[in-house]
Coordinates of C-alpha atoms and ligand atoms in Angstrom, one line a residue:
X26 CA 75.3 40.4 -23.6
X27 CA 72.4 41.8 -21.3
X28 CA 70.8 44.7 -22.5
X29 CA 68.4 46.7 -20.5
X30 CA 66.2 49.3 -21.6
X31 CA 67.1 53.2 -20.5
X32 CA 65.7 54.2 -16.8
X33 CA 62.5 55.7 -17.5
X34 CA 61.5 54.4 -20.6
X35 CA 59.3 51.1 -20.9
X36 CA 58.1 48.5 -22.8
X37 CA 53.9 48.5 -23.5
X38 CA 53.3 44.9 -22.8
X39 CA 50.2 43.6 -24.5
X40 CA 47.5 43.9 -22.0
X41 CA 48.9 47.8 -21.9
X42 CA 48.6 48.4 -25.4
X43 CA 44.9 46.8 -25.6
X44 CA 44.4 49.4 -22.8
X45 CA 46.4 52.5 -24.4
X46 CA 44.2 51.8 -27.8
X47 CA 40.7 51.3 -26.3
X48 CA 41.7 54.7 -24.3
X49 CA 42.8 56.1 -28.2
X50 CA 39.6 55.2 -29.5
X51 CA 37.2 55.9 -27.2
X52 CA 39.3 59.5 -27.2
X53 CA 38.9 59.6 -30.9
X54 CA 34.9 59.2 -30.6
X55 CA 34.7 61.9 -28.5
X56 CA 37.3 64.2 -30.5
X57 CA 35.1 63.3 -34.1
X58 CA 31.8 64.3 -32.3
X59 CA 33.7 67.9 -31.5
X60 CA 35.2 68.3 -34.7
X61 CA 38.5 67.7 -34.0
X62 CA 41.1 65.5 -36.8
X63 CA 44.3 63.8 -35.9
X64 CA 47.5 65.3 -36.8
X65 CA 50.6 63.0 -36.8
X66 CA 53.6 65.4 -36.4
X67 CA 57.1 64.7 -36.1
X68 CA 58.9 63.2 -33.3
X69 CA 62.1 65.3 -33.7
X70 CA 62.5 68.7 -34.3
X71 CA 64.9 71.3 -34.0
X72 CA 65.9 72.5 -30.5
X73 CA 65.0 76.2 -31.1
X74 CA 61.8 75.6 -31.5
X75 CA 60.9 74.1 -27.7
X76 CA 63.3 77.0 -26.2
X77 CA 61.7 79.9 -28.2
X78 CA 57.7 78.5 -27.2
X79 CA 58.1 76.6 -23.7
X80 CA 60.8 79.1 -22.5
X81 CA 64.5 79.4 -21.5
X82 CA 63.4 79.2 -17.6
X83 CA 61.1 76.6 -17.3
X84 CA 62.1 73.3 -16.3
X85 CA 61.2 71.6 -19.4
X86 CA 63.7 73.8 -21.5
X87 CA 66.5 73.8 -18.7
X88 CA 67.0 70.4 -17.4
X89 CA 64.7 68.1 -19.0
X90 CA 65.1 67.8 -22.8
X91 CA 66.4 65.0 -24.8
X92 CA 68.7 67.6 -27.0
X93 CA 71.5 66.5 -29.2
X94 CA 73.6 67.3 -32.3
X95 CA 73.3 65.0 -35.6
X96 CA 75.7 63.6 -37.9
X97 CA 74.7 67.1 -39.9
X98 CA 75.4 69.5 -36.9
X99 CA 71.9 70.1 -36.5
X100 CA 70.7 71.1 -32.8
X101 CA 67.7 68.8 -32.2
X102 CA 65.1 68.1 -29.7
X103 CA 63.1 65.0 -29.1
X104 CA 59.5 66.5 -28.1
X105 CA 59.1 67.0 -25.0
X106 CA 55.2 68.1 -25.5
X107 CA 52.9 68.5 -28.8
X108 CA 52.0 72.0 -28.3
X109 CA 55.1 73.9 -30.2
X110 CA 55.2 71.2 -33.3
X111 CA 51.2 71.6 -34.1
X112 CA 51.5 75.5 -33.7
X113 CA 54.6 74.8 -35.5
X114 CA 53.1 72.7 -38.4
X115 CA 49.9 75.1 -38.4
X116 CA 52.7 77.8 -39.7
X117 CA 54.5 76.2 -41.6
X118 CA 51.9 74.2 -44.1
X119 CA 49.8 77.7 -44.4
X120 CA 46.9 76.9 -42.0
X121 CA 47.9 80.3 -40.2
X122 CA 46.7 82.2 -42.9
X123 CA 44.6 80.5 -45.8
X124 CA 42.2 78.4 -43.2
X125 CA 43.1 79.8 -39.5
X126 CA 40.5 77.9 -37.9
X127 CA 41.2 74.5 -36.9
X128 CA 40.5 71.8 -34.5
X129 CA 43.5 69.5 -34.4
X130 CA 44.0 66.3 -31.6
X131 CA 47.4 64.1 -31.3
X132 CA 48.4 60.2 -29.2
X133 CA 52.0 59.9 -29.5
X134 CA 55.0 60.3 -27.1
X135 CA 56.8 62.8 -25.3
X136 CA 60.7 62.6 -23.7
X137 CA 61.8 64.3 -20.7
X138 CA 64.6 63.6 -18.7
X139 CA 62.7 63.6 -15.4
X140 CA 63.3 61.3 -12.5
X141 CA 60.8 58.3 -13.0
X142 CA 58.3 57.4 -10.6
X143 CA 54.9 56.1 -10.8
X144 CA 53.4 58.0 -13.2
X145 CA 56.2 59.6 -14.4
X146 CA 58.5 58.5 -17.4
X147 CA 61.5 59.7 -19.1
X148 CA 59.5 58.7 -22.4
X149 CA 55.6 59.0 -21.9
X150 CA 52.8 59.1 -24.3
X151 CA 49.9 62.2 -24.0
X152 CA 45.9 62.5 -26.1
X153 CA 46.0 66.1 -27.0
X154 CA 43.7 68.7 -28.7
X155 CA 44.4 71.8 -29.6
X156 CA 42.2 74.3 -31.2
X157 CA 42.8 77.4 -33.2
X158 CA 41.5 80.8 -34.5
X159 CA 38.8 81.3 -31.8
X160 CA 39.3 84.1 -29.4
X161 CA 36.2 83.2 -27.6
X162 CA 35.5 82.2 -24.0
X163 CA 33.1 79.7 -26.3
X164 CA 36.0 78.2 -26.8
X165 CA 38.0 77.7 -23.6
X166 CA 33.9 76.7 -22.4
X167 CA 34.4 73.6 -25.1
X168 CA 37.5 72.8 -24.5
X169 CA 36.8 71.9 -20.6
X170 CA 33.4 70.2 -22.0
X171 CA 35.8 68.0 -24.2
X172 CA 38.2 67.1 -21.6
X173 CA 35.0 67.0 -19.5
X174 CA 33.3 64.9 -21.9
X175 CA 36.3 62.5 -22.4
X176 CA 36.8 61.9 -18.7
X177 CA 33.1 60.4 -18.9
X178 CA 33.9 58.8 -22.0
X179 CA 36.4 57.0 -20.4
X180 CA 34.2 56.6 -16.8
X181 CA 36.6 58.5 -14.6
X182 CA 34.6 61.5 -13.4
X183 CA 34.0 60.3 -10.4
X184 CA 37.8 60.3 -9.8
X185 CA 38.8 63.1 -11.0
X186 CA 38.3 67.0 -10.4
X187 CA 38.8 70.2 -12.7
X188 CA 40.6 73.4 -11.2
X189 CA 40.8 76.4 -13.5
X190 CA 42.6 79.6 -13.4
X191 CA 43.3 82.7 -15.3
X192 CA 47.0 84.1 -15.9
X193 CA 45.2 87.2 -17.9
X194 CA 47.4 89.1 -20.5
X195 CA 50.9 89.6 -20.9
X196 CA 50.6 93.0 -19.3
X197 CA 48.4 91.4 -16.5
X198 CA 51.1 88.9 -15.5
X199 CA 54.0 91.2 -15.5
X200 CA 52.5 93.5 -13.2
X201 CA 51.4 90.6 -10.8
X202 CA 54.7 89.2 -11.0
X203 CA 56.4 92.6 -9.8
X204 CA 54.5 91.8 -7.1
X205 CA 55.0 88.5 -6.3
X206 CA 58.4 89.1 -6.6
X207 CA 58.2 91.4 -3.8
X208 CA 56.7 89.1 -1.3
X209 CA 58.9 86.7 -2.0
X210 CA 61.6 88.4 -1.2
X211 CA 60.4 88.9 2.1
X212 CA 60.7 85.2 1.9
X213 CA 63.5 83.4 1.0
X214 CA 65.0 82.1 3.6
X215 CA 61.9 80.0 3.8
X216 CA 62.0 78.5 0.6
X217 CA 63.6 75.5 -1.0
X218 CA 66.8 75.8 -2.8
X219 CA 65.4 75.4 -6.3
X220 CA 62.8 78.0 -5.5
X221 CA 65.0 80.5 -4.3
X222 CA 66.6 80.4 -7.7
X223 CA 63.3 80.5 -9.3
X224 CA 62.3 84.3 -7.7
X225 CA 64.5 86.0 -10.5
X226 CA 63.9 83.6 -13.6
X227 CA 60.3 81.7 -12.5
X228 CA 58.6 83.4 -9.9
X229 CA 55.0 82.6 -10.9
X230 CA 56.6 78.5 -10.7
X231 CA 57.0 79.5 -7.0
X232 CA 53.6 79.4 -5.6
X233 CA 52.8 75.8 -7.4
X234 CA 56.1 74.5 -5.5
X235 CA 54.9 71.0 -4.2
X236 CA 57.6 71.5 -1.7
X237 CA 55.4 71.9 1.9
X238 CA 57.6 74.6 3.1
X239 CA 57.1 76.6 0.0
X240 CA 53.3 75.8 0.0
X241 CA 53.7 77.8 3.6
X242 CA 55.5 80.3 3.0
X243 CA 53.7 81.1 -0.1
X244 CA 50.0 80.9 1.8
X245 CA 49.6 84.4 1.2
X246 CA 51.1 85.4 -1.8
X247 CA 49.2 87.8 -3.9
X248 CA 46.6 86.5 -6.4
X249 CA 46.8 86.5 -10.5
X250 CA 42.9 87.0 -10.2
X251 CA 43.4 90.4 -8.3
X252 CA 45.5 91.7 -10.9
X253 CA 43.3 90.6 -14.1
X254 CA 42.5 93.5 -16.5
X255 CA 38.9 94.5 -17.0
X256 CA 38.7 92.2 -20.6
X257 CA 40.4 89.1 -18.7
X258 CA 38.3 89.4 -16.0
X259 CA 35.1 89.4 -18.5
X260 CA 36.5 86.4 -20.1
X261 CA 37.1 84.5 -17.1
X262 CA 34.0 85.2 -15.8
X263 CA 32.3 84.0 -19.1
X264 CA 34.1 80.9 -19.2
X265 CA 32.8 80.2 -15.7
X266 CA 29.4 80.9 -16.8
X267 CA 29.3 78.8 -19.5
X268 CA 30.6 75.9 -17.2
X269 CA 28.5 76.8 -14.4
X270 CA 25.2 76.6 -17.4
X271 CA 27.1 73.0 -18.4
X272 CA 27.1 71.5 -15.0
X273 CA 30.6 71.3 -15.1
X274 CA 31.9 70.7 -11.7
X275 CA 35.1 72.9 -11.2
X276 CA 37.2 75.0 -8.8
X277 CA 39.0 77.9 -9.3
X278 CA 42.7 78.2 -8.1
X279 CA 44.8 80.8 -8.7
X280 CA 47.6 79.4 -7.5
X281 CA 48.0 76.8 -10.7
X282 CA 49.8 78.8 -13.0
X283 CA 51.6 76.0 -15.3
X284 CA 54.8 75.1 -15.9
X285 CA 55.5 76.3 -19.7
X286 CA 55.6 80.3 -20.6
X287 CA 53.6 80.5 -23.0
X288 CA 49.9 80.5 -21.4
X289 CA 47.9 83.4 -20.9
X290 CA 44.3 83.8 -19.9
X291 CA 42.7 80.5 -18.7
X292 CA 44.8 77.5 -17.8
X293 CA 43.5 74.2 -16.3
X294 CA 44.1 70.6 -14.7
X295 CA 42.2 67.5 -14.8
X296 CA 43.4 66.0 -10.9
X297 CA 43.1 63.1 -9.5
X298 CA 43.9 61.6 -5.9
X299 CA 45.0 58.6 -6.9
X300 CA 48.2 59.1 -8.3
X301 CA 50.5 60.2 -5.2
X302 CA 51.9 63.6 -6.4
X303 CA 51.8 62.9 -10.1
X304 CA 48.0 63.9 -9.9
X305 CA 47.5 65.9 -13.1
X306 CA 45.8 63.7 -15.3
X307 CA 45.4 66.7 -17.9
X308 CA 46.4 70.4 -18.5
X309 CA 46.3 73.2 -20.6
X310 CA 45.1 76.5 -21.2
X311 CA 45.1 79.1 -23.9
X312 CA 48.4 80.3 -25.8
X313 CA 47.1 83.1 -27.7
X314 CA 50.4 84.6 -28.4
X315 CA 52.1 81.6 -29.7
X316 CA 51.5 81.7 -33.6
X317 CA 53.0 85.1 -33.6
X318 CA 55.7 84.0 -31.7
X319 CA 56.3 80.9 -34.0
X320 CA 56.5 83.7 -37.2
X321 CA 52.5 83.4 -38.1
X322 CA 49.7 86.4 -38.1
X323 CA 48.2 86.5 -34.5
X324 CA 46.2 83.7 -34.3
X325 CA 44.2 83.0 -30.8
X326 CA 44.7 79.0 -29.4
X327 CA 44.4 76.9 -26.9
X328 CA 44.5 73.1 -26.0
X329 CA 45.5 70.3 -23.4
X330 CA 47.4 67.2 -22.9
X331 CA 46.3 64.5 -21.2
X332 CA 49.0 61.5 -19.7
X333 CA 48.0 58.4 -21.0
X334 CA 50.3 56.5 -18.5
X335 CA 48.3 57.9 -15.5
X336 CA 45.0 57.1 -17.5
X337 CA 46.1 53.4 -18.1
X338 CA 47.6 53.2 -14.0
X339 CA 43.4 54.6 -13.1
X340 CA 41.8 52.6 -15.2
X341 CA 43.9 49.2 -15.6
X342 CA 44.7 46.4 -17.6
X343 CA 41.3 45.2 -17.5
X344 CA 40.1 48.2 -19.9
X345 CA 41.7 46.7 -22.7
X346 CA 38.1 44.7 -22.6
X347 CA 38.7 41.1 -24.2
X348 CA 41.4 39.7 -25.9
X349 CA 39.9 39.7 -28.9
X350 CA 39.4 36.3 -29.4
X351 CA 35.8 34.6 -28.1
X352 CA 36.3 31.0 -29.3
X353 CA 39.1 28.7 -28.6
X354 CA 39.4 25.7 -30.9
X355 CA 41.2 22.7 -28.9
X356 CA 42.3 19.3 -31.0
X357 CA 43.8 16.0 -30.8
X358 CA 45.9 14.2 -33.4
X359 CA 46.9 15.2 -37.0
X360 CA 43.1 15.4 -38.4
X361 CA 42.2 17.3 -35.4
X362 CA 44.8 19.7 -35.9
X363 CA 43.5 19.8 -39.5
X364 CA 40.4 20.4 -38.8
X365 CA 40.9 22.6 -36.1
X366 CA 43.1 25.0 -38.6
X367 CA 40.2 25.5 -41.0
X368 CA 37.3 26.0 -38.6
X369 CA 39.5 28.7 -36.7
X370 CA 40.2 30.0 -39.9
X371 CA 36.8 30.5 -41.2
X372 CA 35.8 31.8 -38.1
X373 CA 38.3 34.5 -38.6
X374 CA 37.1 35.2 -41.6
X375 CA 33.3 35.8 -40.4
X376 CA 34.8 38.3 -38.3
X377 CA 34.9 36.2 -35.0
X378 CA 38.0 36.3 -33.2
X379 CA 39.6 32.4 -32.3
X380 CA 42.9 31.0 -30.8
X381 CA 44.5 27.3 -31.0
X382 CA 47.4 25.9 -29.5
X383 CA 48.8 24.3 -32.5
X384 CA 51.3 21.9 -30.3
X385 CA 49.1 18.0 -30.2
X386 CA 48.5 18.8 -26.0
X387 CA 46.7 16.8 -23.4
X388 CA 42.9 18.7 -23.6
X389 CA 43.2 20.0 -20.3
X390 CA 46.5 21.6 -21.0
X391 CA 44.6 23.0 -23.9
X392 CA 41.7 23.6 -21.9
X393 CA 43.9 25.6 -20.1
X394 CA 45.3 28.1 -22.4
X395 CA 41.2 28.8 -23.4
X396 CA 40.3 30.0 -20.1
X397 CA 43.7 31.7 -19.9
X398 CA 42.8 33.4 -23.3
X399 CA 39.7 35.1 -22.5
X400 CA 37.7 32.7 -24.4
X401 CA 33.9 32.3 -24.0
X402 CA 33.5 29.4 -26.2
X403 CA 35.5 26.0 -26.7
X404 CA 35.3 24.0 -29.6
X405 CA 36.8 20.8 -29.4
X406 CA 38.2 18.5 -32.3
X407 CA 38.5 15.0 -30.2
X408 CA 39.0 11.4 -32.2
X409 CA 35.5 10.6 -32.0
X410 CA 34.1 14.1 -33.3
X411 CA 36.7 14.1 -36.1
X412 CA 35.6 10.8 -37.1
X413 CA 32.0 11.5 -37.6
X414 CA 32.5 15.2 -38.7
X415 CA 31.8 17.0 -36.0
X416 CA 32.2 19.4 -33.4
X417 CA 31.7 19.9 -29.8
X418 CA 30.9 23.3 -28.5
X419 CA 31.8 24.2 -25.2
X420 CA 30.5 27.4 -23.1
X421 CA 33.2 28.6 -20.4
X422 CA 30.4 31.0 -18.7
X423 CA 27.9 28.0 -18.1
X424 CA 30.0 25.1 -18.8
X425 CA 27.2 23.4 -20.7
X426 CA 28.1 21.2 -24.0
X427 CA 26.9 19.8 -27.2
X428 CA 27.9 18.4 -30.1
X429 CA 27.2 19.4 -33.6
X430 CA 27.5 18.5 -37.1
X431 CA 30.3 21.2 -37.9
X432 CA 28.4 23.3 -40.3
X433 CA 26.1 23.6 -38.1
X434 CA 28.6 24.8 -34.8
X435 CA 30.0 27.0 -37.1
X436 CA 26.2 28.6 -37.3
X437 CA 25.8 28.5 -33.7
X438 CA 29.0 29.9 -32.8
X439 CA 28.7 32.7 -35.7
X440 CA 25.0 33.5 -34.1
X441 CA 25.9 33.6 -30.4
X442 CA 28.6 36.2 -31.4
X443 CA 26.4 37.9 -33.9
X444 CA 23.6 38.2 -31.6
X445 CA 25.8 39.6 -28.7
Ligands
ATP509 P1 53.4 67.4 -13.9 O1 53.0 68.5 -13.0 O2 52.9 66.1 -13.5 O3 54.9 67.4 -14.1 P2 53.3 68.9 -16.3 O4 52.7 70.2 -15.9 O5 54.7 68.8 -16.6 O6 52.8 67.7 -15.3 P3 52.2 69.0 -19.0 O7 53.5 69.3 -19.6 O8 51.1 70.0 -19.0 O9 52.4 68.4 -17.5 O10 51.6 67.6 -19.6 C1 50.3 67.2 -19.6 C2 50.1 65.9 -19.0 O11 51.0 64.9 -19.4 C3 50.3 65.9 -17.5 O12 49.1 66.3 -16.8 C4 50.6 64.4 -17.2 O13 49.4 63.6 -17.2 C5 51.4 64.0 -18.4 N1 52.8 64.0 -18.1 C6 53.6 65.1 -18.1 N2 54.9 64.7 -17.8 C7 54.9 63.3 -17.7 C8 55.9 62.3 -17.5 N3 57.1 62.6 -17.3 N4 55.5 61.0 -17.4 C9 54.2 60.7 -17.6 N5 53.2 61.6 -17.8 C10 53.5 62.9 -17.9
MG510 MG1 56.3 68.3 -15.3

């Protein structure tokens, strides 16, 4: 039997991982210093959930969900995204009311039956933070400084660039969208088949199309900003203040308008160039109605994802830093293995990583596997330092050698780590 795994979902080899978790820590540095916590929530829940938050029309909802019935006829949903389960478990375990201010951040994957391609997976993991109870442009000001913060954290501001919009209020949107959907109209038979479907049930999803003849036909569409009301307006204009006081380097464009329903006021993307057309590294935006619409008291939020897939494809293997283990202990014959064992061992035990081969190899097959390894330091258990109790220390960097009683290479190896 040869089984594969699914189309679109993969396996984190180990250099990955190391990657994926120096991303997560670094991530959960910044998150501590904000005053965020991590919430593990549940990678299953029930279908109604994602349909009633994300919405019936967007594509998420429609045509990319992992959705089936269990063995107790229960409709259920693997998560698509981590936005509806925290607002969900903010509800549901009585944050909404007895402490409705929190600061909450997530790692953990997300399914969606999308068509892979670099940087796009059917399962897919995303760092996100959401924050609750704050109405305040203050708030939508820290969460760009986070994201902000964490894309230096992780050394990618160079490579990347914010854009930020508003979508205003409810009764901001519907209004614009009256009129959007009157220029479009005028323009379907320009548009591409899945947009031309989208006028009646998506028409904001229109005007981010990535389809070039929907980018043109749409060139003069009518703008969200035009049609924000007076207290939108304010708040946008505050949030850009308190970026603009930051340094923050942004742009505005009101054509980003994101591709679940249930944002309002400012939404944002972290882009890159690097990644072809998956070039959102990050998004989000505020979702103030959302805990009302989930069955808690009206609660103000907002919060962002960021793809850890398309952070690990910018920043490589190589980020993952060292393997973890800075001495290499090589050996020959059965008292050199011995010997070997223990020294390794106690070295573990100080808290200094250290790898063997633990098959009796020629030393420059062993040799090998150090350098291979990562390994900084060698030290070698030959017949003659065996014999006489001793050890020979090896540097990879400088390839100078000496040979040491093997207390005291244990010192010297324990120090030159210690010291670095
Ligand atoms: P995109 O425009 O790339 O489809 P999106 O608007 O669907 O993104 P969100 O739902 O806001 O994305 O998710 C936030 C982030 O999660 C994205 O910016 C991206 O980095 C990542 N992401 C989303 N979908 C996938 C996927 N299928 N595979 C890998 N990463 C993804
Ligand atoms: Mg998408």
């Amino acid at each position: 039997m040869n089984i594969k795994r699914l189309k679109g979902f993969r396996d984190i080899l180990p250099a990955e991982a190391s990657a994926v978790r120096r991303i997560e820590s670094v991530c959960a540095e910044v998150f501590a210093r904000y005053g965020f916590s991590e919430i593990r929530l549940p990678l299953l829940e029930e279908t109604l959930l994602f349909n009633r938050s994300i919405g019936e029309a967007t594509d998420i909802v429609e045509k990319e969900m992992y959705t089936f019935t269990d063995a107790g006829d229960n409709t259920v949903t693997l998560r698509p995204e981590g936005t509806a389960s925290a607002v969900r478990a903010f509800v549901e375990n009585g944050f909404a009311k007895s402490a409705p201010k929190a600061r909450w951040y997530y790692c953990g994957p997300m399914f969606r039956r999308e068509r892979p391609q670099k940087g796009r997976f059917r399962q897919f993991h995303q760092i996100g933070a959401e924050c609750f109870g704050f109405k305040e442009p203050a708030a939508d000001g820290e969460m760009l400084a986070l994201l902000w913060d964490l894309a230096g954290a992780l050394f990618i501001r160079e490579r990347v660039s914010l854009e930020i919009n508003s979508l205003g209020c409810r009764e901001d949107r519907a209004a614009y969208i009256d009129e959007l959907k009157k220029f479009l109209m005028g323009k379907t038979g320009e548009l591409c088949e899945n947009c031309k479907t989208r006028i009646e049930k998506n028409p904001l999803r229109v005007i981010d199309c990535k389809n070039e003849k929907c980018k043109e036909a749409t060139a003069a569409a009518p703008s969200i900003l035009d049609w924000l009301c007076g207290e939108c307006s304010d708040h946008f204009s505050a949030v850009r203040r308190i970026l603009d006081g930051e340094a923050i380097p942004y742009s505005v464009n009101p054509r980003m308008v994101r591709g679940l329903d249930y944002y309002n006021r400012t939404t944002f993307e972290l882009l890159t160039g690097e990644l072809g057309s998956q070039n959102a590294v990050a998004a989000g935006g505020r979702y103030d109605g959302l805990v009302e619409t989930l069955g808690g008291p009206a609660v103000p939020a907002l919060g962002f994802a960021m793809g850890v897939e398309r952070l690990t494809l910018m920043l490589g293997e190589g980020f993952g830093g060292d393997c973890g283990q800075p001495v290499y202990c090589v050996f020959r014959g059965e008292e050199g293995a011995k010997a070997a064992f223990s020294f390794r061992r106690k070295l573990i035990l100080d808290g200094i990583g250290a790898g063997m081969d633990f098959e009796d190899r020629s030393f420059k097959a062993q040799m090998r596997s150090a350098d291979s390894s990562g390994a900084r330091l060698v030290a070698i258990f030959g017949e003659s330092e065996v014999a006489e109790g001793k050890v020979s220390v090896k540097n990879l960097s400088d390839g100078s050698q000496s040979t040491l009683g093997a207390d005291e290479a244990f010192e010297m190896i324990s120090n030159f780590y210690k010291s670095a």
